[in-house]
């Protein structure tokens, strides 16, 4: 069920391939799950659609990569381990400053997830 949403800056296929492989591995290692159930979705936010600190586009000095992990609830220690692994993967794939990689966990109860119209719980 876990899926990872990545909002990046319109990167190459090669960068996203490296990011997908290493972020999936990091999440699987932290959560003790199989890669078969993890999906990554990429959304591009080019410079002309990004603002930070009240500055828009090229005037925004910092470009952040946002990563959201949607999954069933896990212990805080597992989330911390996953956040470290996912951040390291993004830093490697994008050559990003770790301070500019933001990871959010969006926990979903099994009763809120439906596959083929059937609740997972």
XYZ file of N, CA and C in Angstrom:
363
model
N 0.803 -1.197 0.000
C 0.000 0.000 0.000
C 0.844 1.257 0.000
N 2.011 1.266 0.606
C 2.694 2.561 0.677
C 2.934 3.141 -0.704
N 2.714 4.466 -0.783
C 3.166 5.140 -1.985
C 3.847 6.429 -1.585
N 4.787 6.801 -2.434
C 5.618 7.964 -2.180
C 5.318 8.990 -3.272
N 4.974 10.203 -2.859
C 4.775 11.322 -3.785
C 6.018 12.191 -3.724
N 6.580 12.492 -4.862
C 7.775 13.327 -4.927
C 7.465 14.551 -5.778
N 7.656 15.725 -5.202
C 7.499 16.963 -5.949
C 8.904 17.513 -6.164
N 9.366 17.428 -7.408
C 10.721 17.849 -7.733
C 10.685 18.933 -8.804
N 11.823 19.217 -9.388
C 11.903 20.324 -10.348
C 12.115 19.844 -11.778
N 11.231 18.943 -12.228
C 11.258 18.487 -13.611
C 12.604 17.859 -13.970
N 12.942 16.815 -13.253
C 14.244 16.172 -13.405
C 14.251 15.132 -14.513
N 15.428 14.673 -14.832
C 15.607 13.676 -15.890
C 15.096 12.314 -15.440
N 14.875 11.461 -16.420
C 14.449 10.091 -16.143
C 15.510 9.358 -15.336
N 16.767 9.598 -15.626
C 17.852 8.926 -14.918
C 17.839 9.277 -13.426
N 17.636 10.553 -13.127
C 17.580 10.972 -11.718
C 16.419 10.285 -11.019
N 15.266 10.262 -11.671
C 14.095 9.646 -11.058
C 14.248 8.132 -10.921
N 14.958 7.500 -11.831
C 15.215 6.061 -11.704
C 16.054 5.777 -10.465
N 17.116 6.563 -10.264
C 17.967 6.401 -9.072
C 17.156 6.691 -7.816
N 16.378 7.767 -7.840
C 15.565 8.130 -6.674
C 14.547 7.045 -6.356
N 13.877 6.520 -7.360
C 12.866 5.479 -7.142
C 13.479 4.252 -6.493
N 14.581 3.795 -7.043
C 15.215 2.583 -6.512
C 15.680 2.785 -5.072
N 16.369 3.882 -4.805
C 16.947 4.062 -3.478
C 15.904 4.476 -2.432
N 14.890 5.269 -2.813
C 13.846 5.613 -1.844
C 12.996 4.398 -1.511
N 12.684 3.581 -2.511
C 11.918 2.355 -2.258
C 12.685 1.436 -1.328
N 13.965 1.263 -1.579
C 14.782 0.399 -0.714
C 14.817 0.934 0.710
N 15.000 2.239 0.864
C 15.047 2.830 2.192
C 13.748 2.646 2.957
N 12.616 2.848 2.282
C 11.323 2.666 2.936
C 11.100 1.198 3.298
N 11.441 0.300 2.388
C 11.266 -1.133 2.642
C 12.131 -1.607 3.806
N 13.367 -1.151 3.855
C 14.252 -1.534 4.963
C 13.716 -1.012 6.295
N 13.242 0.224 6.316
C 12.757 0.825 7.557
C 11.447 0.197 8.027
N 10.578 -0.147 7.091
C 9.252 -0.659 7.443
C 9.168 -2.179 7.411
N 10.210 -2.849 6.929
C 10.184 -4.306 6.856
C 9.129 -4.810 5.873
N 9.054 -4.162 4.712
C 8.057 -4.529 3.705
C 8.745 -4.873 2.389
N 7.963 -5.431 1.471
C 8.472 -5.805 0.162
C 8.331 -4.649 -0.821
N 9.289 -4.527 -1.711
C 9.243 -3.488 -2.741
C 8.046 -3.679 -3.675
N 7.501 -4.874 -3.713
C 6.363 -5.166 -4.588
C 5.129 -4.333 -4.271
N 5.062 -3.776 -3.073
C 3.858 -3.032 -2.689
C 4.082 -1.522 -2.633
N 5.258 -1.047 -3.043
C 5.579 0.382 -2.977
C 5.492 1.003 -4.373
N 4.834 2.159 -4.460
C 4.696 2.895 -5.708
C 5.216 4.311 -5.505
N 5.895 4.854 -6.510
C 6.364 6.242 -6.478
C 5.652 7.031 -7.571
N 5.209 8.239 -7.214
C 4.584 9.161 -8.153
C 5.385 10.457 -8.157
N 5.715 10.948 -9.336
C 6.500 12.178 -9.466
C 5.634 13.303 -10.023
N 5.783 14.461 -9.419
C 5.110 15.671 -9.866
C 6.176 16.739 -10.012
N 6.216 17.368 -11.166
C 7.209 18.408 -11.405
C 6.672 19.766 -10.997
N 7.511 20.524 -10.337
C 7.203 21.915 -10.006
C 8.338 22.765 -10.554
N 8.262 23.133 -11.839
C 9.331 23.945 -12.417
C 9.445 25.297 -11.716
N 10.529 25.961 -11.962
C 10.817 27.231 -11.294
C 9.647 28.201 -11.423
N 8.961 28.210 -12.568
C 7.875 29.172 -12.750
C 6.582 28.770 -12.043
N 6.629 27.714 -11.227
C 5.448 27.330 -10.441
C 5.818 27.116 -8.976
N 6.894 27.741 -8.526
C 7.394 27.520 -7.173
C 7.662 28.846 -6.484
N 7.284 28.922 -5.225
C 7.584 30.088 -4.410
C 8.049 29.659 -3.038
N 8.914 30.458 -2.438
C 9.389 30.178 -1.087
C 9.744 31.503 -0.417
N 9.375 31.629 0.847
C 9.701 32.811 1.654
C 9.188 34.100 1.010
N 8.012 33.995 0.381
C 7.425 35.170 -0.238
C 8.019 35.547 -1.575
N 8.933 34.735 -2.080
C 9.558 35.003 -3.381
C 9.131 33.922 -4.355
N 8.879 34.329 -5.595
C 8.361 33.408 -6.591
C 9.362 33.175 -7.718
N 9.295 31.968 -8.284
C 10.087 31.631 -9.464
C 11.579 31.747 -9.225
N 12.261 32.391 -10.137
C 13.723 32.516 -10.057
C 14.166 33.325 -8.847
N 13.266 34.145 -8.291
C 13.607 34.935 -7.106
C 13.645 34.073 -5.839
N 12.992 32.915 -5.874
C 13.013 32.008 -4.719
C 14.410 31.400 -4.635
N 15.120 31.738 -3.595
C 16.525 31.333 -3.489
C 16.693 29.850 -3.183
N 15.719 29.269 -2.519
C 15.812 27.867 -2.118
C 14.744 27.080 -2.861
N 15.152 25.989 -3.500
C 14.196 25.090 -4.130
C 14.181 23.815 -3.303
N 13.038 23.514 -2.729
C 12.915 22.323 -1.888
C 12.276 21.179 -2.662
N 12.664 19.983 -2.297
C 12.052 18.765 -2.821
C 11.154 18.244 -1.708
N 9.865 18.084 -2.003
C 8.915 17.589 -1.016
C 8.588 16.142 -1.317
N 8.624 15.328 -0.265
C 8.351 13.905 -0.400
C 7.314 13.537 0.658
N 6.186 12.954 0.201
C 5.137 12.521 1.119
C 5.028 11.001 1.048
N 5.029 10.367 2.214
C 4.894 8.922 2.301
C 3.499 8.614 2.836
N 2.693 7.970 2.011
C 1.346 7.555 2.409
C 1.420 6.068 2.746
N 1.117 5.720 3.995
C 1.236 4.329 4.420
C 0.393 4.103 5.670
N 0.240 2.838 6.024
C -0.410 2.514 7.287
C 0.485 3.002 8.413
N -0.077 3.333 9.577
C 0.727 3.866 10.687
C 1.881 2.933 11.070
N 3.003 3.547 11.360
C 4.196 2.830 11.812
C 4.723 3.514 13.059
N 5.546 2.806 13.858
C 6.163 3.443 15.028
C 7.050 4.622 14.612
N 7.192 5.577 15.507
C 7.979 6.775 15.232
C 9.419 6.433 14.845
N 9.991 5.400 15.473
C 11.376 5.011 15.153
C 11.484 4.546 13.698
N 10.474 3.821 13.215
C 10.486 3.347 11.830
C 10.353 4.525 10.869
N 9.519 5.505 11.234
C 9.382 6.694 10.394
C 10.694 7.479 10.351
N 11.352 7.598 11.498
C 12.622 8.324 11.543
C 13.668 7.623 10.676
N 13.716 6.308 10.746
C 14.656 5.544 9.921
C 14.325 5.717 8.442
N 13.033 5.658 8.105
C 12.610 5.849 6.715
C 12.944 7.262 6.238
N 12.717 8.261 7.086
C 13.013 9.649 6.705
C 14.498 9.833 6.424
N 15.348 9.247 7.251
C 16.797 9.350 7.018
C 17.178 8.689 5.701
N 16.635 7.497 5.443
C 16.973 6.763 4.223
C 16.439 7.471 2.978
N 15.221 7.971 3.050
C 14.626 8.660 1.908
C 15.363 9.972 1.634
N 15.714 10.697 2.694
C 16.477 11.939 2.522
C 17.822 11.650 1.879
N 18.524 10.639 2.374
C 19.827 10.274 1.801
C 19.681 9.886 0.332
N 18.614 9.168 0.001
C 18.382 8.765 -1.381
C 18.140 9.982 -2.268
N 17.341 10.933 -1.789
C 17.063 12.143 -2.566
C 18.322 12.992 -2.730
N 19.106 13.105 -1.671
C 20.355 13.869 -1.741
C 21.268 13.273 -2.799
N 21.371 11.947 -2.803
C 22.227 11.276 -3.785
C 21.682 11.451 -5.201
N 20.394 11.202 -5.399
C 19.824 11.229 -6.749
C 19.798 12.632 -7.343
N 19.445 13.621 -6.523
C 19.259 14.985 -7.021
C 20.452 15.906 -6.783
N 21.473 15.410 -6.093
C 22.590 16.265 -5.671
C 22.059 17.464 -4.886
N 21.126 17.180 -3.985
C 20.450 18.222 -3.207
C 21.112 18.401 -1.848
N 20.927 19.561 -1.288
C 21.332 19.830 0.086
C 20.313 19.146 0.995
N 20.737 18.359 1.973
C 19.775 17.670 2.843
C 18.761 18.613 3.494
N 19.158 19.858 3.743
C 18.237 20.825 4.347
C 17.075 21.155 3.419
N 17.211 20.845 2.135
C 16.182 21.193 1.161
C 15.330 19.997 0.755
N 15.472 18.900 1.480
C 14.646 17.717 1.248
C 13.701 17.583 2.440
N 12.409 17.665 2.177
C 11.406 17.634 3.227
C 10.580 16.360 3.067
N 10.465 15.569 4.143
C 9.700 14.318 4.108
C 8.531 14.428 5.092
N 7.333 14.168 4.584
C 6.127 14.153 5.414
C 5.542 12.743 5.402
N 5.042 12.316 6.544
C 4.371 11.026 6.644
C 2.879 11.272 6.782
N 2.116 10.674 5.891
C 0.659 10.818 5.873
C 0.069 9.450 6.185
N -0.100 9.170 7.464
C -0.599 7.860 7.880
C -2.049 7.660 7.458
N -2.337 6.461 7.044
C -3.684 6.055 6.644
C -4.041 4.788 7.407
N -5.204 4.763 7.986
C -5.676 3.544 8.648
C -6.020 2.504 7.580
N -5.788 1.221 7.868
C -6.139 0.191 6.885
C -7.592 0.273 6.419
N -8.485 0.712 7.289
C -9.898 0.829 6.902
C -10.134 1.967 5.908
N -9.143 2.853 5.731
C -9.261 3.952 4.780
C -8.659 3.636 3.420
N -8.067 2.464 3.264
C -7.435 2.078 1.999
C -8.267 0.998 1.330
N -8.584 1.206 0.069
C -9.389 0.250 -0.684
C -8.611 -0.179 -1.920
N -8.557 -1.465 -2.151
C -7.923 -2.023 -3.344
C -9.006 -2.771 -4.101
N -9.196 -2.422 -5.367
C -10.246 -3.015 -6.187
C -11.613 -2.850 -5.528
N -11.792 -1.733 -4.808
C -13.071 -1.452 -4.170
C -13.303 -2.175 -2.860
N -12.276 -2.861 -2.368
C -12.409 -3.639 -1.130
C -11.477 -3.058 -0.086
N -12.002 -2.813 1.126
C -11.202 -2.238 2.214
C -10.068 -3.181 2.587
N -8.904 -2.595 2.877
C -7.732 -3.400 3.252
C -7.883 -3.993 4.647
N -8.739 -3.380 5.477
C -8.906 -3.860 6.864
C -9.940 -4.964 6.919
